[in-house]
CSV table of C-alpha atoms and ligand atoms in Angstrom, one decimal:
chain,number,residue,atom,x,y,z
O,1,MET,CA,-44.5,11.9,32.1
O,2,LEU,CA,-44.7,15.5,33.2
O,3,LEU,CA,-45.2,16.6,29.3
O,4,ASN,CA,-47.3,15.1,27.1
O,5,LYS,CA,-45.7,12.9,24.5
O,6,LYS,CA,-48.9,14.1,21.9
O,7,LEU,CA,-47.3,17.6,23.0
O,8,PHE,CA,-44.0,16.4,20.4
O,9,THR,CA,-43.6,15.5,16.8
O,10,GLY,CA,-42.0,11.5,16.5
O,11,LEU,CA,-42.8,10.4,20.0
O,12,ASP,CA,-44.8,7.4,18.6
O,13,GLN,CA,-42.5,5.6,16.5
O,14,GLY,CA,-41.3,3.9,19.6
O,15,VAL,CA,-39.6,4.3,22.5
O,16,HIS,CA,-37.4,7.7,23.3
O,17,LEU,CA,-34.8,7.7,26.0
O,18,SER,CA,-32.5,9.8,23.5
O,19,ALA,CA,-32.6,13.6,24.8
O,20,GLY,CA,-29.0,13.2,25.5
O,21,GLY,CA,-28.1,12.9,22.2
O,22,GLU,CA,-31.2,14.4,20.5
O,23,ALA,CA,-34.4,15.5,21.7
O,24,PRO,CA,-37.4,15.3,19.9
O,25,MET,CA,-39.4,19.1,18.8
O,26,LEU,CA,-42.8,20.6,20.3
O,27,ASN,CA,-45.2,20.4,17.6
O,28,SER,CA,-45.9,24.0,18.7
O,29,HIS,CA,-42.4,24.9,17.6
O,30,ARG,CA,-44.0,25.2,14.0
O,31,ASP,CA,-46.2,28.3,15.8
O,32,ALA,CA,-43.4,30.0,17.2
O,33,PHE,CA,-41.6,29.8,13.8
O,34,GLU,CA,-45.1,31.5,12.6
O,35,GLN,CA,-44.3,34.0,14.7
O,36,PHE,CA,-41.1,34.4,13.8
O,37,MET,CA,-42.9,34.6,10.4
O,38,HIS,CA,-45.0,37.1,11.0
O,39,ASP,CA,-42.9,39.0,13.1
O,40,LYS,CA,-40.2,39.5,10.0
O,41,ALA,CA,-42.3,40.7,7.0
O,42,GLN,CA,-43.0,43.9,10.0
O,43,GLY,CA,-40.3,46.3,8.5
O,44,GLU,CA,-38.1,48.3,10.8
O,45,ARG,CA,-41.2,47.3,13.6
O,46,ALA,CA,-39.5,43.6,12.6
O,47,ARG,CA,-36.6,44.4,14.2
O,48,GLN,CA,-38.3,45.8,17.7
O,49,LEU,CA,-40.6,42.9,17.8
O,50,ILE,CA,-37.5,40.1,17.8
O,51,ALA,CA,-35.4,41.7,20.2
O,52,ASP,CA,-38.7,41.7,22.5
O,53,THR,CA,-38.3,37.6,21.6
O,54,MET,CA,-35.0,37.2,22.5
O,55,GLN,CA,-34.8,40.3,25.5
O,56,ALA,CA,-37.9,37.1,26.9
O,57,THR,CA,-36.3,34.3,26.3
O,58,ARG,CA,-32.9,36.3,27.9
O,59,GLU,CA,-35.7,36.4,31.5
O,60,GLN,CA,-36.9,32.5,31.1
O,61,CYS,CA,-32.8,32.0,31.4
O,62,ALA,CA,-32.0,34.1,33.2
O,63,SER,CA,-35.4,32.2,36.1
O,64,LEU,CA,-34.2,28.6,35.1
O,65,LEU,CA,-30.6,29.2,35.9
O,66,SER,CA,-30.4,31.6,39.0
O,67,VAL,CA,-29.0,34.7,37.6
O,68,SER,CA,-29.2,37.8,35.9
O,69,ALA,CA,-31.0,38.4,32.6
O,70,SER,CA,-27.9,40.8,31.3
O,71,ASP,CA,-25.5,38.0,32.2
O,72,ILE,CA,-27.1,35.8,29.7
O,73,THR,CA,-26.3,35.8,25.3
O,74,PHE,CA,-26.9,33.2,22.8
O,75,VAL,CA,-24.0,32.5,20.7
O,76,SER,CA,-24.3,29.2,17.9
O,77,SER,CA,-23.1,26.7,19.4
O,78,ALA,CA,-22.0,25.6,22.9
O,79,SER,CA,-18.5,24.9,21.4
O,80,GLU,CA,-18.6,28.8,20.5
O,81,GLY,CA,-19.3,29.8,23.8
O,82,ILE,CA,-16.0,27.1,25.2
O,83,ASN,CA,-13.9,29.2,22.1
O,84,ILE,CA,-15.0,33.0,23.5
O,85,VAL,CA,-13.1,32.1,26.7
O,86,ALA,CA,-10.5,30.2,25.7
O,87,TYR,CA,-10.0,33.1,23.1
O,88,GLY,CA,-11.4,36.0,25.7
O,89,LEU,CA,-8.1,35.7,28.5
O,90,ASP,CA,-5.5,37.2,28.2
O,91,TRP,CA,-3.6,34.4,28.5
O,92,GLN,CA,0.2,34.0,29.5
O,93,PRO,CA,3.7,31.0,28.5
O,94,GLY,CA,2.8,29.1,32.2
O,95,ASP,CA,-0.8,28.9,32.5
O,96,ASN,CA,-2.6,26.0,32.2
O,97,VAL,CA,-6.9,24.9,31.9
O,98,VAL,CA,-7.9,21.9,33.4
O,99,ILE,CA,-10.0,19.4,31.4
O,100,ALA,CA,-11.0,15.5,32.7
O,101,ASP,CA,-10.8,12.9,30.8
O,102,VAL,CA,-14.4,11.9,29.8
O,103,GLU,CA,-14.6,15.4,28.6
O,104,PHE,CA,-16.5,16.7,24.9
O,105,GLY,CA,-14.6,17.6,22.1
O,106,SER,CA,-15.2,21.0,22.2
O,107,GLY,CA,-15.0,21.1,26.5
O,108,VAL,CA,-10.6,19.3,25.0
O,109,PHE,CA,-9.8,21.4,21.9
O,110,PRO,CA,-9.9,24.8,21.9
O,111,TRP,CA,-7.4,24.8,24.3
O,112,THR,CA,-4.8,22.5,22.4
O,113,LEU,CA,-4.7,25.9,20.0
O,114,LEU,CA,-3.2,28.1,22.9
O,115,LYS,CA,-0.1,25.6,22.6
O,116,GLU,CA,1.5,28.2,21.2
O,117,LYS,CA,1.0,30.5,23.5
O,118,GLY,CA,2.6,28.5,25.7
O,119,VAL,CA,-0.4,26.8,27.6
O,120,ASP,CA,-1.1,23.3,28.4
O,121,VAL,CA,-3.6,21.3,29.6
O,122,LYS,CA,-3.8,19.3,32.1
O,123,ILE,CA,-6.3,16.6,32.8
O,124,VAL,CA,-8.3,14.5,35.2
O,125,ARG,CA,-8.3,10.9,34.6
O,126,HIS,CA,-11.0,8.7,36.6
O,127,LYS,CA,-11.4,6.2,38.1
O,128,ASN,CA,-13.9,4.3,38.0
O,129,TRP,CA,-16.3,6.7,35.2
O,130,GLN,CA,-15.8,8.9,38.4
O,131,ILE,CA,-14.1,12.1,38.4
O,132,SER,CA,-13.2,12.8,42.3
O,133,LEU,CA,-13.5,16.9,43.7
O,134,ASP,CA,-10.1,16.3,45.2
O,135,ASP,CA,-8.4,14.9,42.1
O,136,ILE,CA,-9.8,18.1,40.3
O,137,GLU,CA,-7.8,20.3,43.1
O,138,ALA,CA,-5.1,18.7,43.0
O,139,HIS,CA,-4.3,18.9,39.6
O,140,ILE,CA,-5.0,22.9,40.0
O,141,ASP,CA,-2.3,24.7,40.4
O,142,GLU,CA,-0.9,28.6,40.8
O,143,ARG,CA,-0.7,28.9,37.1
O,144,THR,CA,-4.5,27.3,36.3
O,145,LYS,CA,-6.7,29.7,34.8
O,146,VAL,CA,-9.2,27.5,33.8
O,147,VAL,CA,-10.7,24.5,35.6
O,148,LEU,CA,-13.6,23.2,32.1
O,149,MET,CA,-16.2,20.9,33.8
O,150,SER,CA,-19.2,19.2,32.6
O,151,HIS,CA,-22.3,19.7,34.7
O,152,VAL,CA,-23.1,16.2,34.1
O,153,SER,CA,-21.2,13.9,31.7
O,154,MET,CA,-22.1,13.0,28.1
O,155,PHE,CA,-20.1,10.3,28.9
O,156,THR,CA,-20.5,8.4,31.8
O,157,GLY,CA,-23.0,10.4,32.6
O,158,GLN,CA,-21.9,12.3,36.0
O,159,ARG,CA,-23.5,15.4,37.5
O,160,LEU,CA,-21.2,16.5,39.6
O,161,PRO,CA,-21.6,18.8,42.9
O,162,LEU,CA,-21.4,22.0,41.0
O,163,LYS,CA,-21.6,24.2,44.4
O,164,GLU,CA,-19.0,22.1,46.0
O,165,LEU,CA,-16.6,22.0,42.5
O,166,ALA,CA,-16.8,26.0,42.2
O,167,GLU,CA,-16.2,26.3,45.6
O,168,THR,CA,-12.9,24.0,44.9
O,169,VAL,CA,-12.0,25.9,41.9
O,170,HIS,CA,-11.7,28.7,43.5
O,171,ARG,CA,-10.3,27.5,46.4
O,172,LYS,CA,-7.1,26.8,44.4
O,173,GLY,CA,-7.9,30.5,42.0
O,174,ALA,CA,-8.6,29.8,38.7
O,175,ALA,CA,-12.1,29.3,36.9
O,176,LEU,CA,-14.6,27.6,36.5
O,177,VAL,CA,-16.1,27.2,32.7
O,178,LEU,CA,-19.1,25.0,33.3
O,179,ASP,CA,-20.7,23.2,30.1
O,180,ALA,CA,-24.0,22.5,31.2
O,181,THR,CA,-25.3,21.2,28.3
O,182,HIS,CA,-26.5,17.7,29.9
O,183,ALA,CA,-27.8,19.7,33.4
O,184,VAL,CA,-30.1,23.1,31.5
O,185,GLY,CA,-33.5,22.0,31.1
O,186,VAL,CA,-33.4,18.2,33.2
O,187,VAL,CA,-31.7,19.1,37.1
O,188,PRO,CA,-31.3,22.3,38.7
O,189,VAL,CA,-28.2,24.6,37.4
O,190,ASP,CA,-27.4,27.8,39.9
O,191,ALA,CA,-25.3,29.1,36.8
O,192,TYR,CA,-23.8,32.2,39.2
O,193,HIS,CA,-21.7,29.4,41.0
O,194,ALA,CA,-19.6,28.9,37.7
O,195,ASP,CA,-18.3,32.1,36.2
O,196,VAL,CA,-19.0,30.4,32.6
O,197,VAL,CA,-21.4,28.4,32.0
O,198,VAL,CA,-22.9,27.2,28.4
O,199,SER,CA,-26.3,25.2,27.2
O,200,SER,CA,-26.8,23.6,24.3
O,201,CYS,CA,-30.6,24.2,23.3
O,202,TYR,CA,-31.4,21.2,20.9
O,203,LYS,CA,-31.5,17.8,24.0
O,204,TRP,CA,-32.9,19.1,27.3
O,205,LEU,CA,-33.8,22.3,27.2
O,206,LEU,CA,-36.5,21.2,23.9
O,207,ALA,CA,-35.5,23.4,21.8
O,208,THR,CA,-33.1,23.3,18.7
O,209,HIS,CA,-29.6,23.8,17.2
O,210,GLY,CA,-28.0,27.1,16.2
O,211,THR,CA,-28.8,28.5,20.1
O,212,ALA,CA,-27.0,27.9,22.6
O,213,ILE,CA,-27.2,30.0,26.2
O,214,PHE,CA,-23.7,31.0,27.2
O,215,TYR,CA,-23.4,32.5,30.4
O,216,TRP,CA,-20.9,35.2,32.1
O,217,ASN,CA,-20.1,36.2,35.7
O,218,ARG,CA,-19.3,39.7,35.2
O,219,LYS,CA,-18.2,40.1,39.1
O,220,THR,CA,-16.5,37.0,39.4
O,221,LEU,CA,-14.7,36.9,35.3
O,222,PRO,CA,-15.1,41.1,34.3
O,223,GLU,CA,-10.9,39.7,32.7
O,224,LEU,CA,-13.2,38.0,30.3
O,225,LYS,CA,-12.5,40.1,26.8
O,226,PRO,CA,-15.1,39.4,23.6
O,227,PRO,CA,-12.2,38.1,21.0
O,228,PHE,CA,-14.1,39.2,18.3
O,229,LEU,CA,-16.5,42.5,18.0
O,230,GLY,CA,-19.3,43.4,15.3
O,231,TRP,CA,-22.3,45.9,15.0
O,232,ASN,CA,-24.2,43.6,17.8
O,233,SER,CA,-21.6,44.2,20.3
O,234,ALA,CA,-22.0,48.2,20.4
O,235,ALA,CA,-24.5,50.7,22.9
O,236,ALA,CA,-23.5,53.5,21.0
O,237,SER,CA,-20.5,54.2,18.2
O,238,GLY,CA,-19.4,57.3,17.0
O,239,GLY,CA,-20.6,56.5,13.2
O,240,TRP,CA,-19.7,58.3,9.5
O,241,LYS,CA,-18.2,61.1,12.2
O,242,ASP,CA,-16.3,59.1,14.6
O,243,PRO,CA,-15.8,55.6,12.8
O,244,LEU,CA,-14.1,54.2,16.2
O,245,ASN,CA,-15.4,55.4,18.5
O,246,ILE,CA,-16.8,52.3,20.3
O,247,THR,CA,-18.5,52.2,23.5
O,248,LEU,CA,-20.0,47.5,23.8
O,249,HIS,CA,-22.7,46.9,25.7
O,250,ASN,CA,-21.7,46.7,29.7
O,251,ASP,CA,-23.4,43.3,29.7
O,252,ALA,CA,-22.9,39.4,28.0
O,253,ASN,CA,-24.4,41.0,24.8
O,254,GLN,CA,-21.0,42.2,24.2
O,255,PHE,CA,-20.1,38.8,23.5
O,256,LEU,CA,-22.4,38.8,20.0
O,257,PRO,CA,-21.2,40.4,17.0
O,258,GLY,CA,-24.0,40.3,15.0
O,259,ASN,CA,-27.3,39.1,14.4
O,260,PRO,CA,-27.9,35.6,16.5
O,261,SER,CA,-29.8,32.8,15.5
O,262,TYR,CA,-33.3,34.4,16.4
O,263,LEU,CA,-35.9,31.9,14.5
O,264,SER,CA,-34.2,29.2,16.8
O,265,ILE,CA,-34.3,32.0,20.0
O,266,TYR,CA,-38.2,32.0,19.1
O,267,ILE,CA,-38.2,28.1,19.7
O,268,LEU,CA,-36.2,28.4,22.8
O,269,ASN,CA,-38.5,30.9,24.4
O,270,ASN,CA,-41.3,28.6,23.4
O,271,ALA,CA,-39.5,25.7,24.8
O,272,LEU,CA,-38.8,28.0,28.4
O,273,LYS,CA,-43.1,28.5,28.3
O,274,HIS,CA,-42.9,24.6,28.5
O,275,LEU,CA,-40.7,23.7,31.2
O,276,LEU,CA,-40.9,26.3,33.3
O,277,PRO,CA,-43.5,25.9,34.6
O,278,LEU,CA,-42.9,22.7,35.6
O,279,GLY,CA,-40.4,24.0,38.3
O,280,ARG,CA,-37.1,23.3,37.9
O,281,ASP,CA,-37.2,20.5,41.5
O,282,VAL,CA,-40.1,18.8,39.5
O,283,VAL,CA,-38.5,17.9,36.5
O,284,GLU,CA,-34.9,16.9,38.4
O,285,GLN,CA,-37.1,14.2,40.2
O,286,HIS,CA,-38.9,13.5,37.2
O,287,ALA,CA,-35.2,11.6,35.9
O,288,LEU,CA,-34.2,10.8,39.0
O,289,ASN,CA,-36.8,8.2,39.0
O,290,LEU,CA,-36.9,7.0,35.8
O,291,THR,CA,-33.2,6.4,35.6
O,292,GLY,CA,-32.8,5.3,38.7
O,293,LYS,CA,-35.6,2.4,38.0
O,294,LEU,CA,-33.1,2.5,34.7
O,295,HIS,CA,-30.0,1.7,37.1
O,296,GLU,CA,-31.7,-0.8,39.8
O,297,GLY,CA,-33.3,-2.5,36.2
O,298,LEU,CA,-29.9,-2.7,34.7
O,299,SER,CA,-28.1,-3.9,37.9
O,300,GLN,CA,-30.0,-6.7,38.4
O,301,LEU,CA,-29.2,-7.9,34.1
O,302,ASP,CA,-26.5,-10.0,33.8
O,303,LEU,CA,-24.8,-7.5,31.8
O,304,ASN,CA,-21.4,-9.3,32.0
O,305,THR,CA,-22.9,-12.1,29.7
O,306,LEU,CA,-23.8,-9.3,27.4
O,307,GLY,CA,-20.2,-7.0,27.6
O,308,LEU,CA,-21.7,-4.4,29.2
O,309,SER,CA,-20.8,-2.3,32.0
O,310,LEU,CA,-22.9,0.1,33.5
O,311,MET,CA,-20.7,3.5,33.6
O,312,THR,CA,-23.2,6.1,35.5
O,313,ALA,CA,-23.4,5.7,38.8
O,314,GLU,CA,-26.2,4.6,41.4
O,315,ALA,CA,-26.5,7.4,44.1
O,316,ALA,CA,-29.6,10.1,43.1
O,317,GLU,CA,-27.2,13.1,43.5
O,318,SER,CA,-24.2,12.0,41.3
O,319,ARG,CA,-26.0,11.1,37.9
O,320,ALA,CA,-29.4,13.4,36.1
O,321,GLY,CA,-30.8,12.0,33.2
O,322,ASN,CA,-28.8,10.3,31.3
O,323,ILE,CA,-27.0,6.8,32.2
O,324,CYS,CA,-24.6,4.7,30.6
O,325,VAL,CA,-23.5,1.5,29.4
O,326,MET,CA,-19.8,0.9,27.9
O,327,SER,CA,-19.4,-1.8,25.6
O,328,GLU,CA,-17.7,-3.3,21.9
O,329,ARG,CA,-20.4,-4.1,20.9
O,330,VAL,CA,-22.7,-1.2,21.0
O,331,ASP,CA,-23.2,-0.7,17.8
O,332,GLU,CA,-25.0,-4.2,17.6
O,333,ILE,CA,-26.4,-3.6,20.7
O,334,SER,CA,-29.1,0.1,19.7
O,335,ALA,CA,-29.7,-1.9,16.6
O,336,GLN,CA,-31.7,-4.8,19.2
O,337,LEU,CA,-32.4,-2.1,20.7
O,338,ARG,CA,-34.3,0.2,17.6
O,339,GLN,CA,-36.1,-2.4,16.3
O,340,ARG,CA,-38.0,-3.0,19.1
O,341,GLY,CA,-38.2,0.5,18.8
O,342,ILE,CA,-35.7,2.4,21.6
O,343,LEU,CA,-34.4,4.4,20.6
O,344,VAL,CA,-30.5,5.2,22.8
O,345,TRP,CA,-27.9,7.0,21.6
O,346,GLY,CA,-24.4,4.9,21.1
O,347,THR,CA,-23.8,4.2,18.0
O,348,TYR,CA,-23.3,8.1,16.5
O,349,GLY,CA,-19.8,9.5,18.1
O,350,GLY,CA,-17.8,5.4,18.4
O,351,ASP,CA,-18.0,6.3,21.8
O,352,SER,CA,-17.8,2.4,23.2
O,353,ARG,CA,-20.7,3.5,25.1
O,354,LEU,CA,-24.6,3.5,25.1
O,355,ARG,CA,-26.1,6.1,26.7
O,356,ILE,CA,-29.9,5.9,27.7
O,357,SER,CA,-31.9,9.2,28.4
O,358,ALA,CA,-35.2,10.3,30.4
O,359,HIS,CA,-36.6,13.6,30.2
O,360,VAL,CA,-40.0,14.8,30.8
O,361,TYR,CA,-41.2,12.7,28.2
O,362,ASN,CA,-41.0,9.6,29.2
O,363,ASP,CA,-42.8,6.8,31.9
O,364,HIS,CA,-42.2,4.1,33.5
O,365,ASN,CA,-43.1,2.8,30.8
O,366,ASP,CA,-40.5,3.2,28.5
O,367,ILE,CA,-37.9,2.0,31.1
O,368,ASN,CA,-40.3,-1.2,31.5
O,369,ALA,CA,-40.0,-1.7,27.6
O,370,CYS,CA,-36.1,-0.8,27.4
O,371,LEU,CA,-35.1,-3.1,30.2
O,372,GLU,CA,-37.8,-5.6,29.1
O,373,ALA,CA,-35.1,-4.7,25.9
O,374,PHE,CA,-31.7,-5.4,27.5
O,375,ALA,CA,-33.3,-8.7,29.1
O,376,ASN,CA,-33.9,-10.2,25.6
O,377,LEU,CA,-30.6,-8.5,24.1
O,378,GLN,CA,-28.7,-11.5,22.8
M,412,PLP,C1,-21.4,18.7,26.6
M,412,PLP,C2,-21.6,19.3,25.6
M,412,PLP,N1,-21.3,19.9,25.4
M,412,PLP,C3,-21.8,19.5,24.4
M,412,PLP,C4,-21.9,19.3,22.8
M,412,PLP,C5,-22.6,20.0,21.3
M,412,PLP,O1,-22.0,20.8,21.6
M,412,PLP,P1,-22.9,22.2,20.7
M,412,PLP,O2,-23.6,23.4,20.9
M,412,PLP,O3,-21.7,23.3,20.4
M,412,PLP,O4,-23.3,21.5,19.2
M,412,PLP,C6,-22.6,18.4,23.3
M,412,PLP,C7,-23.0,17.7,22.4
M,412,PLP,O5,-23.1,16.5,22.6
M,412,PLP,C8,-21.9,17.6,25.1
M,412,PLP,O6,-22.8,16.1,25.2
């Protein structure tokens, strides 16, 4: 393992293979909470202390995503980030958005609200649970404004090649909105390839709810405008003398109308102090080793007789931290695994698939225990 299980709360309760749903929290988040309480009590100075931590966290995220800190801000959820794009672009009747059939709900639902503006949603269908770049390209036409894809699928575990995906989308003149929730924190993400990147922080980033990363590529998508404004969107304003004189921040903070969830930003800051020193490539290799072993072990079992089939591809470049298994008996099987202390993600969401996730606190013993539990399923 890359981070000792003892650094986390709750990891002594079983084999935690659920980072793709909810990751456990670092014990030291308690210190981050204490720090926030301390800073918040400093009267007016509190705002500067809090702003400093927010800026430091933007810089950590920028380093993780290989982009500039000014292109990053924090929204309340990945879902909010996607809605910012849906409401921040100028849509015309006949425009369309391209998504995948295996996309997470928040990558699908926001675009349906654009129907009244005459915007169509085109759906790329998976083949054998894989989405191909050729099929994505075939769905893009001259009226495609946005292609939304998950970098790593929450449903199938497939990882799309980001650079090639971005080239495919840009070649056709569309913008790439990337949901990197299942990628950031476990595999390297060079966000600059995309036009917008969103990521939740409570899974692979080891932080918590209330803060998601929003990356805006100002150079490639300058036409994205903040759909809602507040005091915090402005770098300067005319005040009572000239209330309508507003100068927006010229960076991603213009998408932040009010105070974000500073407490969860402090927690993200602490999580990144643990993740960043490990190095993106080391974390990726660790996850690939574990998910590779899991894939191999599961392939050797007679899954069909249990009504199970592997969805995630074997090739390392096509997966990340999730191995997904289709099953019509998800509830029953996850209950059997839970009885053996193996925590996978299945029941919640009603998707008929089990997701087994390996992250920095997992090791080969965890994978062996999981494979043994699968071998003993009834
Ligand atoms: C691909 C993907 N995006 C986003 C989310 C969560 O988004 P939010 O931060 O809006 O809760 C999930 C949660 O499962 C997800 O799988």
